[in-house]
Amino acid sequence: MTREPLKDSFGRVHTYLRVSVTDRCNFRCVYCMPAEGLSWKPRDSLLRYEEVGRLVRIFAEMGVTKVRLTGGEPTIRSDFAQLVGALGQIEGLRDIAMTTNGHTLARLAPTLAKAGLTRVNISIDTLDDEGFTQITRGGRLARVLEGIEAAVDAGLTPVKLNAVLLRGDNDDQLVPLVEYAAARAPAVELRFIEYMPFEARWHKSVRSGELRERLAAHY
């Protein structure tokens, strides 16, 4: 079955869909949420996997070919590979990607790749152990690094690393992150993304122009 293409008010046809499968996360990153966490949605208010599959199938009939699964942290939903496998059976869907913090990826990457996942974006803001624990409020850097390597080995490439640099917190990680990714190119790509404040700006961003100047001076 085909439906009318998915168009916005400017007449642009869209072929890319993002699906948030949960609002929960196993990190408490300082730029994302308060230390005590948030008031999570009741589990029965989240879309069941069958409902996600039905919606994605409808969007695929409207011309969507790429889907990204996000959260919160999507991998904390039980039997997450089951959802990936169901989406992989949808006709016309060519790309199933995921944005994750990578904390459980060393264990899950082979299973998710086999189920039909094609790519991953992994959040990593520092290569300093202590700094990583402080920013994530409890995450372990070694587990994320293992997850990156597992994703590469599973063929979920290019693995895209998302880094948020905050002035005075982790902006000293600019060159280490670049060199880490460069040593693993082209299987690994690094992108610096903007700190997005919500109601209040607790941290200071480092503008892209300054990042380019610092990289030019270093190299």
Tab-separated table of C-alpha atoms in Angstrom:
chain	number	residue	atom	x	y	z
A	1	MET	CA	0.000	0.000	0.000
A	2	THR	CA	1.202	3.508	-0.791
A	3	ARG	CA	-0.007	6.769	0.663
A	4	GLU	CA	0.464	10.422	-0.145
A	5	PRO	CA	4.071	11.573	0.526
A	6	LEU	CA	4.842	13.151	3.889
A	7	LYS	CA	5.052	16.889	3.200
A	8	ASP	CA	5.403	19.909	5.454
A	9	SER	CA	3.748	23.301	5.015
A	10	PHE	CA	6.577	24.367	2.663
A	11	GLY	CA	5.913	21.464	0.325
A	12	ARG	CA	9.092	19.596	1.270
A	13	VAL	CA	8.910	15.810	1.141
A	14	HIS	CA	10.325	14.087	4.228
A	15	THR	CA	11.820	10.602	4.232
A	16	TYR	CA	13.368	10.558	7.733
A	17	LEU	CA	11.596	9.742	11.003
A	18	ARG	CA	12.806	9.898	14.609
A	19	VAL	CA	11.058	7.711	17.185
A	20	SER	CA	11.628	8.187	20.916
A	21	VAL	CA	10.976	4.811	22.528
A	22	THR	CA	11.426	5.980	26.141
A	23	ASP	CA	12.107	9.118	28.156
A	24	ARG	CA	14.194	7.212	30.722
A	25	CYS	CA	17.987	7.147	30.800
A	26	ASN	CA	20.667	5.388	32.828
A	27	PHE	CA	22.811	8.564	32.826
A	28	ARG	CA	22.140	11.904	34.504
A	29	CYS	CA	24.288	14.127	32.290
A	30	VAL	CA	24.807	17.546	33.850
A	31	TYR	CA	23.639	19.451	30.757
A	32	CYS	CA	20.571	17.265	30.268
A	33	MET	CA	18.806	16.720	33.576
A	34	PRO	CA	19.027	17.406	37.327
A	35	ALA	CA	20.907	14.962	39.539
A	36	GLU	CA	17.692	13.597	41.028
A	37	GLY	CA	16.350	12.736	37.600
A	38	LEU	CA	12.940	13.623	36.219
A	39	SER	CA	9.353	12.539	36.607
A	40	TRP	CA	9.282	9.679	34.132
A	41	LYS	CA	6.227	8.827	32.111
A	42	PRO	CA	4.275	5.810	33.361
A	43	ARG	CA	5.243	2.709	31.406
A	44	ASP	CA	1.695	2.167	30.215
A	45	SER	CA	1.755	5.589	28.522
A	46	LEU	CA	4.650	4.594	26.241
A	47	LEU	CA	4.000	3.159	22.809
A	48	ARG	CA	4.137	-0.619	22.747
A	49	TYR	CA	6.490	-2.127	20.185
A	50	GLU	CA	3.493	-3.233	18.140
A	51	GLU	CA	2.284	0.370	18.052
A	52	VAL	CA	5.709	1.685	17.056
A	53	GLY	CA	5.861	-0.868	14.269
A	54	ARG	CA	2.409	0.081	13.002
A	55	LEU	CA	3.264	3.787	12.943
A	56	VAL	CA	6.598	3.265	11.209
A	57	ARG	CA	4.898	1.048	8.626
A	58	ILE	CA	2.385	3.827	7.891
A	59	PHE	CA	5.202	6.366	7.528
A	60	ALA	CA	7.077	3.967	5.245
A	61	GLU	CA	3.981	3.831	3.046
A	62	MET	CA	4.281	7.649	2.879
A	63	GLY	CA	7.851	7.447	1.604
A	64	VAL	CA	9.906	7.352	4.814
A	65	THR	CA	13.045	5.276	4.223
A	66	LYS	CA	15.117	6.111	7.299
A	67	VAL	CA	14.227	5.729	10.975
A	68	ARG	CA	16.249	6.742	14.022
A	69	LEU	CA	15.442	5.245	17.420
A	70	THR	CA	16.132	7.559	20.338
A	71	GLY	CA	15.221	8.115	23.982
A	72	GLY	CA	16.124	8.857	26.682
A	73	GLU	CA	18.330	5.842	26.280
A	74	PRO	CA	16.595	3.411	23.922
A	75	THR	CA	18.552	0.316	24.948
A	76	ILE	CA	17.082	0.310	28.464
A	77	ARG	CA	13.752	-0.830	27.011
A	78	SER	CA	13.474	-4.573	27.446
A	79	ASP	CA	13.829	-6.765	24.367
A	80	PHE	CA	14.925	-3.755	22.315
A	81	ALA	CA	16.312	-6.024	19.599
A	82	GLN	CA	12.779	-7.304	19.090
A	83	LEU	CA	11.681	-3.829	17.985
A	84	VAL	CA	14.669	-3.457	15.668
A	85	GLY	CA	13.904	-6.818	14.110
A	86	ALA	CA	10.258	-5.897	13.535
A	87	LEU	CA	11.215	-2.618	11.868
A	88	GLY	CA	13.720	-4.440	9.696
A	89	GLN	CA	10.839	-6.350	8.101
A	90	ILE	CA	9.038	-3.200	6.929
A	91	GLU	CA	9.071	-2.834	3.166
A	92	GLY	CA	10.784	0.319	1.906
A	93	LEU	CA	12.731	0.967	5.113
A	94	ARG	CA	16.412	1.058	4.161
A	95	ASP	CA	18.109	2.540	7.210
A	96	ILE	CA	17.487	1.871	10.924
A	97	ALA	CA	19.764	3.932	13.153
A	98	MET	CA	19.986	4.543	16.899
A	99	THR	CA	21.254	7.306	19.165
A	100	THR	CA	22.663	5.874	22.395
A	101	ASN	CA	25.043	6.623	25.239
A	102	GLY	CA	26.810	3.362	24.418
A	103	HIS	CA	26.912	2.082	27.988
A	104	THR	CA	25.400	-1.310	27.100
A	105	LEU	CA	26.514	-1.449	23.477
A	106	ALA	CA	29.459	-3.808	23.952
A	107	ARG	CA	26.955	-6.517	24.809
A	108	LEU	CA	24.145	-5.496	22.470
A	109	ALA	CA	25.893	-4.399	19.255
A	110	PRO	CA	26.155	-7.855	17.612
A	111	THR	CA	22.544	-8.711	18.434
A	112	LEU	CA	21.202	-5.365	17.208
A	113	ALA	CA	23.210	-5.553	13.989
A	114	LYS	CA	21.863	-9.041	13.322
A	115	ALA	CA	18.321	-7.795	14.015
A	116	GLY	CA	18.668	-5.110	11.334
A	117	LEU	CA	20.220	-2.029	12.937
A	118	THR	CA	22.435	-0.285	10.385
A	119	ARG	CA	24.112	2.620	12.211
A	120	VAL	CA	24.619	4.171	15.649
A	121	ASN	CA	25.332	7.610	17.049
A	122	ILE	CA	27.095	7.476	20.418
A	123	SER	CA	27.317	10.347	22.874
A	124	ILE	CA	30.783	10.847	24.359
A	125	ASP	CA	31.917	14.189	25.763
A	126	THR	CA	35.334	13.395	27.205
A	127	LEU	CA	38.080	10.763	27.185
A	128	ASP	CA	39.025	11.522	30.785
A	129	ASP	CA	37.757	8.861	33.200
A	130	GLU	CA	37.041	11.186	36.099
A	131	GLY	CA	35.569	13.863	33.861
A	132	PHE	CA	33.301	11.318	32.195
A	133	THR	CA	31.952	10.129	35.529
A	134	GLN	CA	31.320	13.724	36.605
A	135	ILE	CA	29.531	14.751	33.413
A	136	THR	CA	27.362	11.624	33.226
A	137	ARG	CA	26.979	11.358	37.007
A	138	GLY	CA	28.025	7.739	37.204
A	139	GLY	CA	28.767	6.463	33.708
A	140	ARG	CA	31.906	4.455	33.032
A	141	LEU	CA	34.066	5.610	30.147
A	142	ALA	CA	35.610	2.177	29.607
A	143	ARG	CA	32.188	0.673	28.892
A	144	VAL	CA	31.405	3.318	26.272
A	145	LEU	CA	34.777	2.863	24.572
A	146	GLU	CA	34.139	-0.880	24.480
A	147	GLY	CA	30.731	-0.139	22.995
A	148	ILE	CA	32.266	1.964	20.234
A	149	GLU	CA	34.668	-0.809	19.282
A	150	ALA	CA	31.859	-3.385	19.389
A	151	ALA	CA	29.725	-1.222	17.087
A	152	VAL	CA	32.582	-0.938	14.600
A	153	ASP	CA	33.213	-4.699	14.740
A	154	ALA	CA	29.492	-5.345	14.184
A	155	GLY	CA	29.510	-3.205	11.047
A	156	LEU	CA	27.319	-0.400	12.408
A	157	THR	CA	29.404	2.119	10.504
A	158	PRO	CA	30.104	4.879	10.219
A	159	VAL	CA	29.810	5.088	14.011
A	160	LYS	CA	29.098	8.755	14.676
A	161	LEU	CA	30.297	10.218	17.958
A	162	ASN	CA	28.359	13.185	19.339
A	163	ALA	CA	30.314	15.454	21.683
A	164	VAL	CA	29.025	18.474	23.614
A	165	LEU	CA	31.835	20.787	24.728
A	166	LEU	CA	31.125	23.048	27.699
A	167	ARG	CA	33.439	25.915	28.538
A	168	GLY	CA	35.411	25.218	31.669
A	169	ASP	CA	34.019	21.697	32.013
A	170	ASN	CA	35.361	19.605	29.150
A	171	ASP	CA	36.480	21.962	26.367
A	172	ASP	CA	40.040	20.735	26.977
A	173	GLN	CA	38.892	17.511	25.277
A	174	LEU	CA	38.687	19.040	21.800
A	175	VAL	CA	41.996	17.664	20.488
A	176	PRO	CA	41.869	14.297	22.332
A	177	LEU	CA	38.432	13.565	20.876
A	178	VAL	CA	39.524	14.574	17.373
A	179	GLU	CA	42.606	12.376	17.543
A	180	TYR	CA	40.652	9.440	18.963
A	181	ALA	CA	38.182	9.570	16.057
A	182	ALA	CA	40.840	10.282	13.431
A	183	ALA	CA	42.757	7.165	14.451
A	184	ARG	CA	39.633	5.113	13.704
A	185	ALA	CA	38.486	6.864	10.527
A	186	PRO	CA	36.578	6.235	8.331
A	187	ALA	CA	34.717	3.755	10.551
A	188	VAL	CA	34.290	6.456	13.209
A	189	GLU	CA	33.184	10.059	12.648
A	190	LEU	CA	33.152	12.842	15.240
A	191	ARG	CA	30.634	15.681	15.391
A	192	PHE	CA	30.555	18.508	17.911
A	193	ILE	CA	26.954	19.368	18.719
A	194	GLU	CA	25.538	22.374	20.504
A	195	TYR	CA	24.568	22.436	24.161
A	196	MET	CA	20.819	23.028	24.079
A	197	PRO	CA	19.562	24.747	27.229
A	198	PHE	CA	15.949	24.254	28.191
A	199	GLU	CA	14.471	26.619	30.802
A	200	ALA	CA	17.812	27.792	32.155
A	201	ARG	CA	21.366	27.911	30.805
A	202	TRP	CA	23.510	26.201	33.419
A	203	HIS	CA	26.618	25.909	31.262
A	204	LYS	CA	28.449	27.924	28.631
A	205	SER	CA	28.786	26.699	25.066
A	206	VAL	CA	31.921	26.848	22.964
A	207	ARG	CA	31.027	28.236	19.550
A	208	SER	CA	31.915	26.333	16.408
A	209	GLY	CA	34.041	29.214	15.107
A	210	GLU	CA	36.232	29.052	18.194
A	211	LEU	CA	36.558	25.278	17.882
A	212	ARG	CA	37.775	25.656	14.296
A	213	GLU	CA	40.272	28.337	15.338
A	214	ARG	CA	41.650	26.162	18.114
A	215	LEU	CA	41.967	23.165	15.824
A	216	ALA	CA	43.686	25.272	13.141
A	217	ALA	CA	46.160	26.588	15.698
A	218	HIS	CA	46.924	23.118	17.042
A	219	TYR	CA	47.362	21.431	13.664
